Amino acid sequence: MATGADVRDILELGGTDNDGPISKKDLINSDKKKSKKATETLTFKRPEGMHREVYALLYSDKKDAPPLLPSDTTQGYRTVKAKLGCKKVRPWKWMPFTNPARKDGAIFHHWRRMAEEGKDYPFARFNKTVQVPVYSEQEYQMHLHDDGWTKGETDHLFDLCKRFDLRFVVIHDRYDYQQYRKRSIEDLKERYYNICGKLTKVRAASGTEPKIYIFDAGHERRRKEQLEKLFNRTPEQVAEEEYLIQELRKIENRKKEREKKAQDLQKLIKAADTTTELRRAEKRVSKKKLPQKRDAEKPAVPETAGIKFPDFKSAGVTLRSQRMKLPSSVGQKKIKAIEQILAEQGVDLNPMPTEEIVQMFNELRSDLVLLYELKQAHSNCEYEQQMLRHRYEALLKAGSGAGCGGLTGGGIAGVPQGGDLSALNSTASSTPAVEAQSWPNIDDIKLEPKEQIIDVVGAPLTPNSVSID
């Protein structure tokens, strides 16, 4: 027969003081006991998203409320006290000492450990002195004699150098000007280093080349004069210098822009000539060979010649009309210019994409882009030419109004009054007697060699300007 313990174990009931047989009351009140036990063992869980440190501030292990005021419940001191051993303290003694750096034999007193009694003063090792050379009477008469310096004055200089450790500002202040002549700091340095160099050279072993320090007194005087002038500048002079520096930077930036424009223009001219030559060669080849081999024999067009269309060589099926799509490198202005020109000429913007039409349509649009760039560069050159002509005429009027008669040295005086700019494009070695040439048109521009850059947008009277014949 099952006992009360077995029944309670099956029904998951806790043990009671009465382990006797189970009664009807125990079975009826079993749910109440379970709920009471569950409430006693209920634990608070940390909400999702709340950090552990924040939750620890709300509840502790004893389910106590958080403290209202900060408190310190640790035992003992907040900081650990010094742990003093049981050993004896090292004795100290008030004892006298002397500083080896002093030559007057002064005696001082300080506290020091008994074990360090009799030792040298520890800070004496920081007393560093300069080794000033010493010369004899014979060496002075043979190698160091100078008409501008007497031996007594030289001895006085070396005595001060040894006394003040080559601090020439102090030496210049303590120099005996009542007995000797007035000397500057540069004169004192020059005399001292000349003697040191001569003694080093004389005392060096035979066959060796010693390192000799040379003091340039003239350079030092000029440096101090320049610093004095720099310090004595007025605010107006400082502002003028800053303005000139800014103007110089602007000139350099404009020069870089001119060089870049000249290179771009030369690339456009070269691309136009290259494209023309390729078209002529292509026509010659097409007459002799079959049309199927034209693509294989066609030379590559450089990237600067108009538009570079992508090649569709990937596997799979592609539409021939995709080859007519303009690449993303072409800007919106160029696309609108192409569409406008094609509309004016009555060309369909989306023609039938046959093999021959696709190739010729792409070449047409590439030539239109090249033409657009050439026209834009031509208009820029004309604008800058007109601007330079106006500036030149203004300079002529200003020069004639001042009565200077023009600039000399191959400048504006050698140019006629009609505003012709051909003489300005000549080199700096040209003279006013050279006759002015006629200003060339855009059709007269010839392609120069690759190494030479045509500065058609350069400002007048600049060293980098090159004449265009």
mmCIF file of N, CA and C in Angstrom, residues 170-244:
data_model
loop_
_atom_site.group_PDB
_atom_site.id
_atom_site.type_symbol
_atom_site.label_atom_id
_atom_site.label_comp_id
_atom_site.label_asym_id
_atom_site.label_seq_id
_atom_site.Cartn_x
_atom_site.Cartn_y
_atom_site.Cartn_z
ATOM 1 N N VAL A 170 77.352 87.809 -22.951
ATOM 2 C CA VAL A 170 77.878 88.228 -21.651
ATOM 3 C C VAL A 170 79.317 88.720 -21.798
ATOM 4 N N ILE A 171 80.092 88.049 -22.646
ATOM 5 C CA ILE A 171 81.476 88.474 -22.868
ATOM 6 C C ILE A 171 81.521 89.881 -23.457
ATOM 7 N N HIS A 172 80.624 90.165 -24.399
ATOM 8 C CA HIS A 172 80.570 91.496 -24.993
ATOM 9 C C HIS A 172 80.163 92.549 -23.959
ATOM 10 N N ASP A 173 79.315 92.147 -23.000
ATOM 11 C CA ASP A 173 78.890 93.090 -21.957
ATOM 12 C C ASP A 173 80.001 93.347 -20.950
ATOM 13 N N ARG A 174 80.811 92.322 -20.633
ATOM 14 C CA ARG A 174 81.873 92.458 -19.627
ATOM 15 C C ARG A 174 83.227 92.830 -20.228
ATOM 16 N N TYR A 175 83.246 93.097 -21.488
ATOM 17 C CA TYR A 175 84.526 93.414 -22.135
ATOM 18 C C TYR A 175 85.058 94.758 -21.623
ATOM 19 N N ASP A 176 86.366 94.849 -21.458
ATOM 20 C CA ASP A 176 87.012 96.066 -20.935
ATOM 21 C C ASP A 176 87.218 97.053 -22.091
ATOM 22 N N TYR A 177 86.204 97.917 -22.302
ATOM 23 C CA TYR A 177 86.306 98.880 -23.398
ATOM 24 C C TYR A 177 87.109 100.119 -23.017
ATOM 25 N N GLN A 178 87.407 100.304 -21.739
ATOM 26 C CA GLN A 178 88.243 101.442 -21.351
ATOM 27 C C GLN A 178 89.712 101.217 -21.708
ATOM 28 N N GLN A 179 90.144 99.976 -21.606
ATOM 29 C CA GLN A 179 91.532 99.662 -21.918
ATOM 30 C C GLN A 179 91.732 99.272 -23.376
ATOM 31 N N TYR A 180 90.697 98.637 -23.975
ATOM 32 C CA TYR A 180 90.809 98.162 -25.360
ATOM 33 C C TYR A 180 89.756 98.854 -26.218
ATOM 34 N N ARG A 181 89.860 98.668 -27.512
ATOM 35 C CA ARG A 181 88.967 99.339 -28.448
ATOM 36 C C ARG A 181 87.586 98.682 -28.458
ATOM 37 N N LYS A 182 86.636 99.393 -29.059
ATOM 38 C CA LYS A 182 85.262 98.904 -29.131
ATOM 39 C C LYS A 182 85.178 97.741 -30.115
ATOM 40 N N ARG A 183 84.601 96.637 -29.673
ATOM 41 C CA ARG A 183 84.460 95.441 -30.510
ATOM 42 C C ARG A 183 82.992 94.981 -30.507
ATOM 43 N N SER A 184 82.587 94.457 -31.639
ATOM 44 C CA SER A 184 81.251 93.876 -31.725
ATOM 45 C C SER A 184 81.306 92.387 -31.388
ATOM 46 N N ILE A 185 80.126 91.788 -31.241
ATOM 47 C CA ILE A 185 80.078 90.357 -30.935
ATOM 48 C C ILE A 185 80.654 89.544 -32.083
ATOM 49 N N GLU A 186 80.410 89.975 -33.323
ATOM 50 C CA GLU A 186 80.952 89.258 -34.484
ATOM 51 C C GLU A 186 82.481 89.326 -34.509
ATOM 52 N N ASP A 187 83.063 90.468 -34.104
ATOM 53 C CA ASP A 187 84.525 90.581 -34.059
ATOM 54 C C ASP A 187 85.110 89.648 -33.009
ATOM 55 N N LEU A 188 84.473 89.569 -31.854
ATOM 56 C CA LEU A 188 84.965 88.678 -30.801
ATOM 57 C C LEU A 188 84.873 87.216 -31.231
ATOM 58 N N LYS A 189 83.746 86.835 -31.856
ATOM 59 C CA LYS A 189 83.616 85.451 -32.325
ATOM 60 C C LYS A 189 84.624 85.132 -33.416
ATOM 61 N N GLU A 190 84.818 86.052 -34.335
ATOM 62 C CA GLU A 190 85.740 85.801 -35.435
ATOM 63 C C GLU A 190 87.164 85.607 -34.936
ATOM 64 N N ARG A 191 87.592 86.438 -33.971
ATOM 65 C CA ARG A 191 88.940 86.301 -33.431
ATOM 66 C C ARG A 191 89.101 84.989 -32.674
ATOM 67 N N TYR A 192 88.118 84.623 -31.879
ATOM 68 C CA TYR A 192 88.228 83.409 -31.082
ATOM 69 C C TYR A 192 88.285 82.163 -31.981
ATOM 70 N N TYR A 193 87.350 82.053 -32.953
ATOM 71 C CA TYR A 193 87.298 80.843 -33.778
ATOM 72 C C TYR A 193 88.462 80.772 -34.769
ATOM 73 N N ASN A 194 89.000 81.902 -35.172
ATOM 74 C CA ASN A 194 90.195 81.860 -36.021
ATOM 75 C C ASN A 194 91.388 81.292 -35.265
ATOM 76 N N ILE A 195 91.535 81.704 -34.004
ATOM 77 C CA ILE A 195 92.647 81.163 -33.202
ATOM 78 C C ILE A 195 92.440 79.675 -32.948
ATOM 79 N N CYS A 196 91.182 79.262 -32.641
ATOM 80 C CA CYS A 196 90.928 77.830 -32.409
ATOM 81 C C CYS A 196 91.230 77.007 -33.663
ATOM 82 N N GLY A 197 90.857 77.520 -34.844
ATOM 83 C CA GLY A 197 91.134 76.801 -36.081
ATOM 84 C C GLY A 197 92.623 76.689 -36.365
ATOM 85 N N LYS A 198 93.367 77.771 -36.133
ATOM 86 C CA LYS A 198 94.817 77.724 -36.372
ATOM 87 C C LYS A 198 95.503 76.784 -35.406
ATOM 88 N N LEU A 199 95.124 76.802 -34.120
ATOM 89 C CA LEU A 199 95.737 75.894 -33.154
ATOM 90 C C LEU A 199 95.407 74.442 -33.468
ATOM 91 N N THR A 200 94.188 74.172 -33.908
ATOM 92 C CA THR A 200 93.823 72.794 -34.268
ATOM 93 C C THR A 200 94.633 72.315 -35.463
ATOM 94 N N LYS A 201 94.838 73.197 -36.428
ATOM 95 C CA LYS A 201 95.605 72.824 -37.610
ATOM 96 C C LYS A 201 97.080 72.628 -37.295
ATOM 97 N N VAL A 202 97.629 73.462 -36.406
ATOM 98 C CA VAL A 202 99.047 73.361 -36.061
ATOM 99 C C VAL A 202 99.320 72.132 -35.207
ATOM 100 N N ARG A 203 98.448 71.852 -34.256
ATOM 101 C CA ARG A 203 98.663 70.756 -33.319
ATOM 102 C C ARG A 203 98.215 69.402 -33.857
ATOM 103 N N ALA A 204 97.618 69.352 -35.039
ATOM 104 C CA ALA A 204 97.176 68.078 -35.607
ATOM 105 C C ALA A 204 98.377 67.245 -36.046
ATOM 106 N N ALA A 205 98.202 65.927 -36.030
ATOM 107 C CA ALA A 205 99.277 65.024 -36.443
ATOM 108 C C ALA A 205 99.497 65.139 -37.941
ATOM 109 N N SER A 206 100.711 64.849 -38.351
ATOM 110 C CA SER A 206 101.060 64.944 -39.775
ATOM 111 C C SER A 206 100.308 63.884 -40.570
ATOM 112 N N GLY A 207 99.797 64.286 -41.728
ATOM 113 C CA GLY A 207 99.057 63.359 -42.586
ATOM 114 C C GLY A 207 97.584 63.294 -42.293
ATOM 115 N N THR A 208 97.084 64.041 -41.340
ATOM 116 C CA THR A 208 95.659 64.058 -41.011
ATOM 117 C C THR A 208 95.066 65.428 -41.322
ATOM 118 N N GLU A 209 93.799 65.439 -41.619
ATOM 119 C CA GLU A 209 93.088 66.684 -41.900
ATOM 120 C C GLU A 209 92.028 66.906 -40.824
ATOM 121 N N PRO A 210 92.312 67.720 -39.833
ATOM 122 C CA PRO A 210 91.341 67.928 -38.744
ATOM 123 C C PRO A 210 90.156 68.766 -39.215
ATOM 124 N N LYS A 211 89.050 68.634 -38.513
ATOM 125 C CA LYS A 211 87.866 69.426 -38.794
ATOM 126 C C LYS A 211 87.988 70.795 -38.127
ATOM 127 N N ILE A 212 87.899 71.811 -38.923
ATOM 128 C CA ILE A 212 88.081 73.178 -38.435
ATOM 129 C C ILE A 212 86.763 73.918 -38.575
ATOM 130 N N TYR A 213 86.319 74.557 -37.504
ATOM 131 C CA TYR A 213 85.101 75.344 -37.524
ATOM 132 C C TYR A 213 85.425 76.744 -38.015
ATOM 133 N N ILE A 214 84.735 77.185 -39.050
ATOM 134 C CA ILE A 214 84.953 78.507 -39.645
ATOM 135 C C ILE A 214 83.732 79.370 -39.347
ATOM 136 N N PHE A 215 83.971 80.554 -38.794
ATOM 137 C CA PHE A 215 82.899 81.487 -38.479
ATOM 138 C C PHE A 215 82.886 82.596 -39.531
ATOM 139 N N ASP A 216 81.746 82.735 -40.216
ATOM 140 C CA ASP A 216 81.590 83.750 -41.253
ATOM 141 C C ASP A 216 81.001 85.007 -40.606
ATOM 142 N N ALA A 217 81.870 85.954 -40.273
ATOM 143 C CA ALA A 217 81.429 87.171 -39.593
ATOM 144 C C ALA A 217 80.592 88.058 -40.518
ATOM 145 N N GLY A 218 80.949 88.123 -41.805
ATOM 146 C CA GLY A 218 80.195 88.947 -42.739
ATOM 147 C C GLY A 218 78.756 88.466 -42.894
ATOM 148 N N HIS A 219 78.580 87.150 -42.991
ATOM 149 C CA HIS A 219 77.230 86.594 -43.100
ATOM 150 C C HIS A 219 76.424 86.874 -41.841
ATOM 151 N N GLU A 220 77.052 86.801 -40.682
ATOM 152 C CA GLU A 220 76.338 87.067 -39.436
ATOM 153 C C GLU A 220 75.911 88.528 -39.343
ATOM 154 N N ARG A 221 76.768 89.439 -39.809
ATOM 155 C CA ARG A 221 76.396 90.861 -39.784
ATOM 156 C C ARG A 221 75.228 91.127 -40.735
ATOM 157 N N ARG A 222 75.276 90.531 -41.931
ATOM 158 C CA ARG A 222 74.166 90.731 -42.871
ATOM 159 C C ARG A 222 72.868 90.134 -42.342
ATOM 160 N N ARG A 223 72.976 89.000 -41.666
ATOM 161 C CA ARG A 223 71.780 88.373 -41.104
ATOM 162 C C ARG A 223 71.137 89.262 -40.052
ATOM 163 N N LYS A 224 71.933 89.854 -39.198
ATOM 164 C CA LYS A 224 71.387 90.730 -38.163
ATOM 165 C C LYS A 224 70.825 92.015 -38.764
ATOM 166 N N GLU A 225 71.456 92.518 -39.808
ATOM 167 C CA GLU A 225 70.914 93.703 -40.478
ATOM 168 C C GLU A 225 69.548 93.402 -41.106
ATOM 169 N N GLN A 226 69.434 92.241 -41.724
ATOM 170 C CA GLN A 226 68.151 91.873 -42.321
ATOM 171 C C GLN A 226 67.076 91.668 -41.255
ATOM 172 N N LEU A 227 67.444 91.061 -40.121
ATOM 173 C CA LEU A 227 66.483 90.906 -39.040
ATOM 174 C C LEU A 227 66.060 92.258 -38.468
ATOM 175 N N GLU A 228 66.993 93.174 -38.388
ATOM 176 C CA GLU A 228 66.651 94.505 -37.891
ATOM 177 C C GLU A 228 65.720 95.237 -38.858
ATOM 178 N N LYS A 229 65.982 95.107 -40.152
ATOM 179 C CA LYS A 229 65.083 95.719 -41.126
ATOM 180 C C LYS A 229 63.698 95.062 -41.083
ATOM 181 N N LEU A 230 63.688 93.745 -40.912
ATOM 182 C CA LEU A 230 62.405 93.041 -40.837
ATOM 183 C C LEU A 230 61.614 93.462 -39.602
ATOM 184 N N PHE A 231 62.317 93.705 -38.507
ATOM 185 C CA PHE A 231 61.641 94.107 -37.276
ATOM 186 C C PHE A 231 61.143 95.548 -37.350
ATOM 187 N N ASN A 232 61.843 96.399 -38.082
ATOM 188 C CA ASN A 232 61.496 97.818 -38.156
ATOM 189 C C ASN A 232 60.504 98.129 -39.272
ATOM 190 N N ARG A 233 59.887 97.120 -39.870
ATOM 191 C CA ARG A 233 58.917 97.388 -40.920
ATOM 192 C C ARG A 233 57.674 98.056 -40.363
ATOM 193 N N THR A 234 57.079 98.920 -41.171
ATOM 194 C CA THR A 234 55.835 99.575 -40.803
ATOM 195 C C THR A 234 54.653 98.678 -41.167
ATOM 196 N N PRO A 235 53.487 98.909 -40.582
ATOM 197 C CA PRO A 235 52.309 98.101 -40.953
ATOM 198 C C PRO A 235 51.963 98.201 -42.431
ATOM 199 N N GLU A 236 52.214 99.362 -43.042
ATOM 200 C CA GLU A 236 51.953 99.506 -44.479
ATOM 201 C C GLU A 236 52.861 98.598 -45.295
ATOM 202 N N GLN A 237 54.125 98.483 -44.894
ATOM 203 C CA GLN A 237 55.054 97.612 -45.619
ATOM 204 C C GLN A 237 54.683 96.142 -45.453
ATOM 205 N N VAL A 238 54.229 95.764 -44.269
ATOM 206 C CA VAL A 238 53.811 94.371 -44.052
ATOM 207 C C VAL A 238 52.587 94.042 -44.909
ATOM 208 N N ALA A 239 51.629 94.984 -44.963
ATOM 209 C CA ALA A 239 50.447 94.751 -45.796
ATOM 210 C C ALA A 239 50.807 94.682 -47.273
ATOM 211 N N GLU A 240 51.745 95.517 -47.705
ATOM 212 C CA GLU A 240 52.177 95.484 -49.107
ATOM 213 C C GLU A 240 52.855 94.164 -49.445
ATOM 214 N N GLU A 241 53.663 93.650 -48.523
ATOM 215 C CA GLU A 241 54.338 92.375 -48.773
ATOM 216 C C GLU A 241 53.324 91.233 -48.881
ATOM 217 N N GLU A 242 52.340 91.220 -47.994
ATOM 218 C CA GLU A 242 51.303 90.184 -48.072
ATOM 219 C C GLU A 242 50.524 90.290 -49.378
ATOM 220 N N TYR A 243 50.254 91.525 -49.815
ATOM 221 C CA TYR A 243 49.539 91.704 -51.079
ATOM 222 C C TYR A 243 50.366 91.186 -52.252
ATOM 223 N N LEU A 244 51.669 91.464 -52.238
ATOM 224 C CA LEU A 244 52.532 90.994 -53.326
ATOM 225 C C LEU A 244 52.626 89.466 -53.339
#
